[in-house]
Structures are given as structure tokens and as C-alpha cells.
Coordinates of C-alpha atoms in Angstrom, one line a residue:
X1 CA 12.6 21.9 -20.3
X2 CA 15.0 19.2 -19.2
X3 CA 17.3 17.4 -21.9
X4 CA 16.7 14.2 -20.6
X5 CA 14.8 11.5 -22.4
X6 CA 11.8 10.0 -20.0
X7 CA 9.1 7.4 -20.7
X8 CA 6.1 6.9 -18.9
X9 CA 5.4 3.2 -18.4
X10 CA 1.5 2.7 -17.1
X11 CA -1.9 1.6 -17.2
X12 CA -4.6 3.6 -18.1
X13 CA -6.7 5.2 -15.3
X14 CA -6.7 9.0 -13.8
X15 CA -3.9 8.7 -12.0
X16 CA -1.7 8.3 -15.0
X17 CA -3.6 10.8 -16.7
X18 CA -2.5 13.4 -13.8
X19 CA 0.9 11.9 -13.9
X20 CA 1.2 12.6 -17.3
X21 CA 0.1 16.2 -17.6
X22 CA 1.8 17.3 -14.5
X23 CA 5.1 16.3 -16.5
X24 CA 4.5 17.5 -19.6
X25 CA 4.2 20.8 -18.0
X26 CA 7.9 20.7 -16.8
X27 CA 9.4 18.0 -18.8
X28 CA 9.6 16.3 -22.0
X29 CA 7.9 13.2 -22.2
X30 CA 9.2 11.1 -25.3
X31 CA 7.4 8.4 -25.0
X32 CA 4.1 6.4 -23.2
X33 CA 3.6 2.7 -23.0
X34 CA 0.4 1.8 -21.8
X35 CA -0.2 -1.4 -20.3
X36 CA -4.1 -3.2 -21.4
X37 CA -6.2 -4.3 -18.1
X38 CA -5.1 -7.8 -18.0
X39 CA -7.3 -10.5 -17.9
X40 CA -9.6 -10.0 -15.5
X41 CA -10.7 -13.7 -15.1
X42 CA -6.4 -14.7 -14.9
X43 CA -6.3 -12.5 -12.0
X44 CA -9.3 -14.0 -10.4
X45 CA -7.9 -16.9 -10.6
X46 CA -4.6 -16.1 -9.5
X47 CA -5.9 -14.1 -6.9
X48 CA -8.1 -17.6 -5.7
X49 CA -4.9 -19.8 -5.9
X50 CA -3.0 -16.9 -3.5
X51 CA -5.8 -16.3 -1.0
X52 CA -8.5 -18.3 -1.1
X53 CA -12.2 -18.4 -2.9
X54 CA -13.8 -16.9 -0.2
X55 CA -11.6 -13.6 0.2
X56 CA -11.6 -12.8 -3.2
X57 CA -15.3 -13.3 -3.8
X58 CA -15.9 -10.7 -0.8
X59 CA -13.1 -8.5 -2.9
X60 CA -15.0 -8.9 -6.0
X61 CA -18.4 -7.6 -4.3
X62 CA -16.8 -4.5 -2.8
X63 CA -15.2 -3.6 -6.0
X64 CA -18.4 -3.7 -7.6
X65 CA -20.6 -2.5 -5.2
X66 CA -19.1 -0.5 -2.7
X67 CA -16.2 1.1 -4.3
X68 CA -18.6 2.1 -7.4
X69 CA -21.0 3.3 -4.9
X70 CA -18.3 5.3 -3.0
X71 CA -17.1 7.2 -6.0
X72 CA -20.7 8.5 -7.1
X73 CA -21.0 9.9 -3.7
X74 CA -17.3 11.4 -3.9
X75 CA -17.6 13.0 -7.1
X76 CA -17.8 16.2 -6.1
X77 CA -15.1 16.2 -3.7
X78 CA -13.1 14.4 -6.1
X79 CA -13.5 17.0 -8.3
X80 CA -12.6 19.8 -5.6
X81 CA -9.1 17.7 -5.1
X82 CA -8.6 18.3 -8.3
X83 CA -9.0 22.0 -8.7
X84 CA -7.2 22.8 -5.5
X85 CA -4.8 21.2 -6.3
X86 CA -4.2 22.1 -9.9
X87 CA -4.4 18.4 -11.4
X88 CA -5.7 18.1 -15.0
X89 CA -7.0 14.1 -15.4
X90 CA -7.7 15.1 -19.1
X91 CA -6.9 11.7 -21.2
X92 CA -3.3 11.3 -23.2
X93 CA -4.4 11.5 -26.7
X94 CA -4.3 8.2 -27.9
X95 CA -1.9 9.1 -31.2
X96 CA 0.9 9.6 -28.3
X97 CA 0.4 6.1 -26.6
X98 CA 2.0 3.1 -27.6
X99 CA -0.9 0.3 -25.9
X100 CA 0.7 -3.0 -25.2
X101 CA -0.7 -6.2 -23.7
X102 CA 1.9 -7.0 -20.8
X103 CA 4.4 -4.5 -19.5
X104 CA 6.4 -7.9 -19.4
X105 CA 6.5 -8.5 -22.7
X106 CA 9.5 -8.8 -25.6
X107 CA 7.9 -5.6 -27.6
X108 CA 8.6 -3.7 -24.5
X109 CA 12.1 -4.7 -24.1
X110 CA 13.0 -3.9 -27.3
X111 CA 11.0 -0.6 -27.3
X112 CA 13.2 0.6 -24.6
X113 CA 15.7 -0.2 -25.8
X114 CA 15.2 1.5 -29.1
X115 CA 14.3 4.6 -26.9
X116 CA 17.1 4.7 -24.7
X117 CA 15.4 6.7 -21.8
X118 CA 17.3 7.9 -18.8
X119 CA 14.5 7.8 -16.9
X120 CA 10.8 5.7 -16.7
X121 CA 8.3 6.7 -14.9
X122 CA 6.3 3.7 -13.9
X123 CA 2.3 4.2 -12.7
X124 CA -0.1 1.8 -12.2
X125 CA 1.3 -1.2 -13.9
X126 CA 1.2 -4.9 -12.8
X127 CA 4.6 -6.1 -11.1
X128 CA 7.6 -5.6 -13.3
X129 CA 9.7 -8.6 -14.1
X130 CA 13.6 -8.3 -14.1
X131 CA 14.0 -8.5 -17.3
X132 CA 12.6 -5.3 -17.9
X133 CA 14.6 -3.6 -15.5
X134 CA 17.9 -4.5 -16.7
X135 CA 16.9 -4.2 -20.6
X136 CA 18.1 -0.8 -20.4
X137 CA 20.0 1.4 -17.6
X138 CA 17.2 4.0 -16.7
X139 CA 16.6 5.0 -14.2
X140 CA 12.7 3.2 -12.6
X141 CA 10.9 5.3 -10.3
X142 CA 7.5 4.3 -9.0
X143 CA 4.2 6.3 -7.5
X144 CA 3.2 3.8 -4.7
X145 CA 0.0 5.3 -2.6
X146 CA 0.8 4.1 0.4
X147 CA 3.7 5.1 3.2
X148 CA 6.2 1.9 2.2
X149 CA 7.5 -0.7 3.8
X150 CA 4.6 -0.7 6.1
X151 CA 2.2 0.0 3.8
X152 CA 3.0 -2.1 0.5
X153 CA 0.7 -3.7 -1.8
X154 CA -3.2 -1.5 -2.6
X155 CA -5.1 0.9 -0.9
X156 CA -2.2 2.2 1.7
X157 CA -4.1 5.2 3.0
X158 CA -7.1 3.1 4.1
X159 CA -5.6 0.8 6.3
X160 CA -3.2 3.1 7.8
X161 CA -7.0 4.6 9.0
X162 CA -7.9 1.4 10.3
X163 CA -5.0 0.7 12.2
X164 CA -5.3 4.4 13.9
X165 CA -1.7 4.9 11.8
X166 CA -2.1 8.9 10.5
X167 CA 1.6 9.4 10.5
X168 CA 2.0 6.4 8.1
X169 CA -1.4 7.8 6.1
X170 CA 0.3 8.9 2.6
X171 CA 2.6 8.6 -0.7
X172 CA 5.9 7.3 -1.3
X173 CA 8.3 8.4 -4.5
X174 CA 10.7 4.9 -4.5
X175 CA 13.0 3.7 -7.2
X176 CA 11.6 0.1 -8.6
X177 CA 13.1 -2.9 -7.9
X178 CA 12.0 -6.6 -8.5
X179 CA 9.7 -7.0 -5.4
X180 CA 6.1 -5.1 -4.7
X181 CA 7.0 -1.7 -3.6
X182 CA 9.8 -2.9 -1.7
X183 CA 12.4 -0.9 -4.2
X184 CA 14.6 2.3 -2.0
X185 CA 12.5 5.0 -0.8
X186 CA 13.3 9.1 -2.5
X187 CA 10.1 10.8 -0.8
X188 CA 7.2 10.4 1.3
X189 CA 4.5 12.7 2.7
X190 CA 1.2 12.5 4.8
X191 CA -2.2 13.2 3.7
X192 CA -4.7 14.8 5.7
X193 CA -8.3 13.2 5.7
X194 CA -11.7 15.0 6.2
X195 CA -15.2 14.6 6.8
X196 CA -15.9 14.6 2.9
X197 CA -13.7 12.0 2.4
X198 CA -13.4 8.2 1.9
X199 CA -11.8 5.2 0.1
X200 CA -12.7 6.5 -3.3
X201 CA -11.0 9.9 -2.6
X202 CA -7.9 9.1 -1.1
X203 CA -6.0 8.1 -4.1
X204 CA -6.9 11.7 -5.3
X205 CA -5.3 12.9 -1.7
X206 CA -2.4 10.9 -2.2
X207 CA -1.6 11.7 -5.7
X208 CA -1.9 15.3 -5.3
X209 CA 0.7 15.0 -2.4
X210 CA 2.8 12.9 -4.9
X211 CA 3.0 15.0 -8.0
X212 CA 5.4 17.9 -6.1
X213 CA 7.8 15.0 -4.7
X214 CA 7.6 13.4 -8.5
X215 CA 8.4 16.3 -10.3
X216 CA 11.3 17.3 -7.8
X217 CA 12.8 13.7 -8.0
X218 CA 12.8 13.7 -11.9
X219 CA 14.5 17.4 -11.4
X220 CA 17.1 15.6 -9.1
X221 CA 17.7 12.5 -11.1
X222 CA 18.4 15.6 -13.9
X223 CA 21.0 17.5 -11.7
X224 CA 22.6 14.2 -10.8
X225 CA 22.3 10.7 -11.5
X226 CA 19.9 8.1 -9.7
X227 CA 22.9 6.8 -7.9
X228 CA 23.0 10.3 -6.3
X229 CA 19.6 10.8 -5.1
X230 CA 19.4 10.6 -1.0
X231 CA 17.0 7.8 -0.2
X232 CA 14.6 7.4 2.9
X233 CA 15.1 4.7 5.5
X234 CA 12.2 4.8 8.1
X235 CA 12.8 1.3 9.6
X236 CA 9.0 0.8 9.3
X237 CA 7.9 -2.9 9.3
X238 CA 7.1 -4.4 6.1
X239 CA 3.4 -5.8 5.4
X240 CA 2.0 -6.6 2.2
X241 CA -1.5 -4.8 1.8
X242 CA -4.5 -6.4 -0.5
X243 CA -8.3 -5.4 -1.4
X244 CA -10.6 -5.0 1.6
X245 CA -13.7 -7.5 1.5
X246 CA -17.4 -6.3 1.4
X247 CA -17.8 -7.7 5.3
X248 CA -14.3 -6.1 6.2
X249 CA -15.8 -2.8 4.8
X250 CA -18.8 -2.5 6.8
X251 CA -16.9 -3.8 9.7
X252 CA -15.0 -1.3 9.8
X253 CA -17.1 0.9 9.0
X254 CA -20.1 0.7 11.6
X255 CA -16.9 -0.3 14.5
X256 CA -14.0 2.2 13.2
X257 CA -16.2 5.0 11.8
X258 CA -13.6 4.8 8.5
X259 CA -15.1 5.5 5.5

């Protein structure tokens, strides 16, 4: 393994779960902080104040219902992503998680700096304020699923579908900055969709595309320094991507045949 001290810096979900054992297999991970779900009636609110009442209640009822319903019907071909693709979603053992309430917070700051990492791997956290970033001089590197700038924000692979956009369908490997996903592009690459698929699989398409360019940027960043590594620019437009609505889902659906 790698001399180089990294942290993982997440939220807890499958994603991070693959993250982390696709590492461990090739690196040392010295230490996770695990973000808590923040409050979910805050970000309902916030959420209200940004884009109205009426988008996020449709939000709210395909989260619930669709997206939930989606998954059951996915499960097996989740679980085939999975084993072709060698991921292991088995959860971090608790013991080896440091669970804190805002990624944001002064207990993180001065974690950090205690740890000294040369690298954090960030997955799945809210946005991360500046102060963070500049608490320490690691090096931040982020999972985003979606082909950026085009693509920012959630859900990148589905509305690349709807707009008819397969070249842009995929993951991105970017350093973090102080915007949403807007930080210097390492590594991208395309998914390929089929009939078994839909919304709730995608992420599992995506992340299995991004744990090859992950582990080769950490590899890189090892070699050299993150000043070093060669970065992307596609000259894609930037949009900022958010939940679909229940109505937008079935739109799209029935009109767009995307699942």
C-alpha cells in the first residue's frame, strides 16, 4: 500500500460503502467522517424558499413513491451491477467511523487538522464550506454522478436520457472547490444503459464506472502531487440539475420512454 495518509469524508449510503472498500483494497484509509442525514424538515424548507412549494412537494412524492418503488423492482439488477463489477456495499464497521452532525462543523476542522491527511476523499456529503477546504492542504477530490459542467447538481445520468445526451450519460472524478461540482475535472467516463435498467440503477452504473478512475487518481495524486494531475476541460455548458417531480416522472416516462 501507499504511504499517504487519506480520509474519507461522507455520508452514509451504498455508495460510500463501495467507495470505501474499493480503497481499502489498495490503500490505507486512516480515517472516516461520516456526515448525519441532516434535518430533513431544514432542507424542506430550504428547498421551498429556493424553488418553490409546489416543486418540492412533487419532489417529495417521487422520492417516496416512485424512487422506493423503482428500487424494489431493480433489486436484482442492482445486485447483478454489483457482482459484475466486483463492488462490495458491505457497511464500514461502525468502531472505524467518526459520525458528525455537519461536515461544516468546528469538530471537523479541527479533526483534520489533527490528522493531517494528504488527501480526502469526499462522497455524498452536503456542500462543503471554505473553511473546510482551506483548514488543512489536502488534497479534495469528489465522486459526482453526473458528466460536469453540464450535468451538476443530482441525478446526472437521468437527464442526460431525457435530453437524448448518451455521450454526456456518466461519472466525473473532479477536485472540490467551493461551488456544486463546479471544482476542475481529473476523469470522466460513459455509462451504458439497458433494458433492465432505470433511475434507481444508474447510480450503481455510474459508480462502478467511477471506482477505476478513483482508485487511478488517488494513485496519481501518490506519484505526484494534486498540482500535477492533468485535468479535463470539455467546454460543456454549465446547468445545475435538481430532483425530478412525480408529474415530470411520468411525463417522461409515457412521452420519452426513460425509465
Amino acid at each position: 500500500m501507499i504511504n499517504k495518509k487519506i480520509v474519507l469524508l461522507c455520508q452514509d449510503c451504498d455508495s460510500t460503502n463501495i467507495v470505501y472498500n474499493a480503497l481499502t483494497s489498495k490503500f490505507n484509509i486512516e480515517y472516516v467522517i461520516c456526515e448525519n442525514a441532516p434535518s430533513r424538515r431544514l432542507l424542506i424548507k430550504r428547498r421551498c424558499q429556493k424553488l418553490g412549494v409546489f416543486r418540492v412537494i412533487g419532489q417529495l412524492f417521487f422520492q417516496v413513491i416512485i424512487q422506493k418503488l423503482l428500487k424494489y423492482a431493480a433489486s436484482d439488477r442492482i445486485e447483478e451491477i454489483l457482482r459484475i463489477n466486483n463492488l462490495n456495499k458491505q457497511p464500514i464497521e461502525k468502531i472505524k467511523v467518526d459520525f458528525v452532525n455537519s461536515v461544516n462543523s468546528e469538530h471537523v476542522i479541527k479533526l483534520l487538522q489533527k490528522i493531517k491527511p494528504d488527501i480526502i476523499i469526499v462522497n455524498g456529503t452536503r456542500i462543503i464550506n471554505e473553511s473546510i477546504l482551506t483548514c488543512v492542504s489536502s488534497v479534495f477530490i469528489n465522486t459526482h454522478m453526473g458528466i460536469t459542467p453540464k450535468y451538476r447538481g443530482v441525478h446526472g445520468a437521468y437527464w442526460a436520457l431525457i435530453n437524448k445526451d448518451k455521450n454526456n450519460c456518466g461519472v466525473t472524478i473532479h477536485f472540490v472547490d467551493k461551488g456544486i461540482d463546479t471544482g476542475n475535472i481529473i476523469a470522466q467516463s460513459t455509462i451504458e444503459i439497458t433494458e433492465l435498467d432505470n433511475f434507481a440503477t444508474y447510480p450503481y452504473l455510474q459508480i462502478s464506472k467511477a471506482i477505476p478512475l478513483l482508485l487511478a487518481t488517488i494513485k496519481g495524486i501518490c506519484c505526484n502531487s494534486g498540482d500535477k494531475i492533468a485535468v479535463i476541460n470539455n467546454n460543456l455548458e454549465s446547468i445545475l440539475w435538481y430532483h425530478p417531480t412525480i408529474w415530470e416522472y411520468c411525463y417522461f416516462r409515457i412521452y420519452k420512454g426513460i425509465k
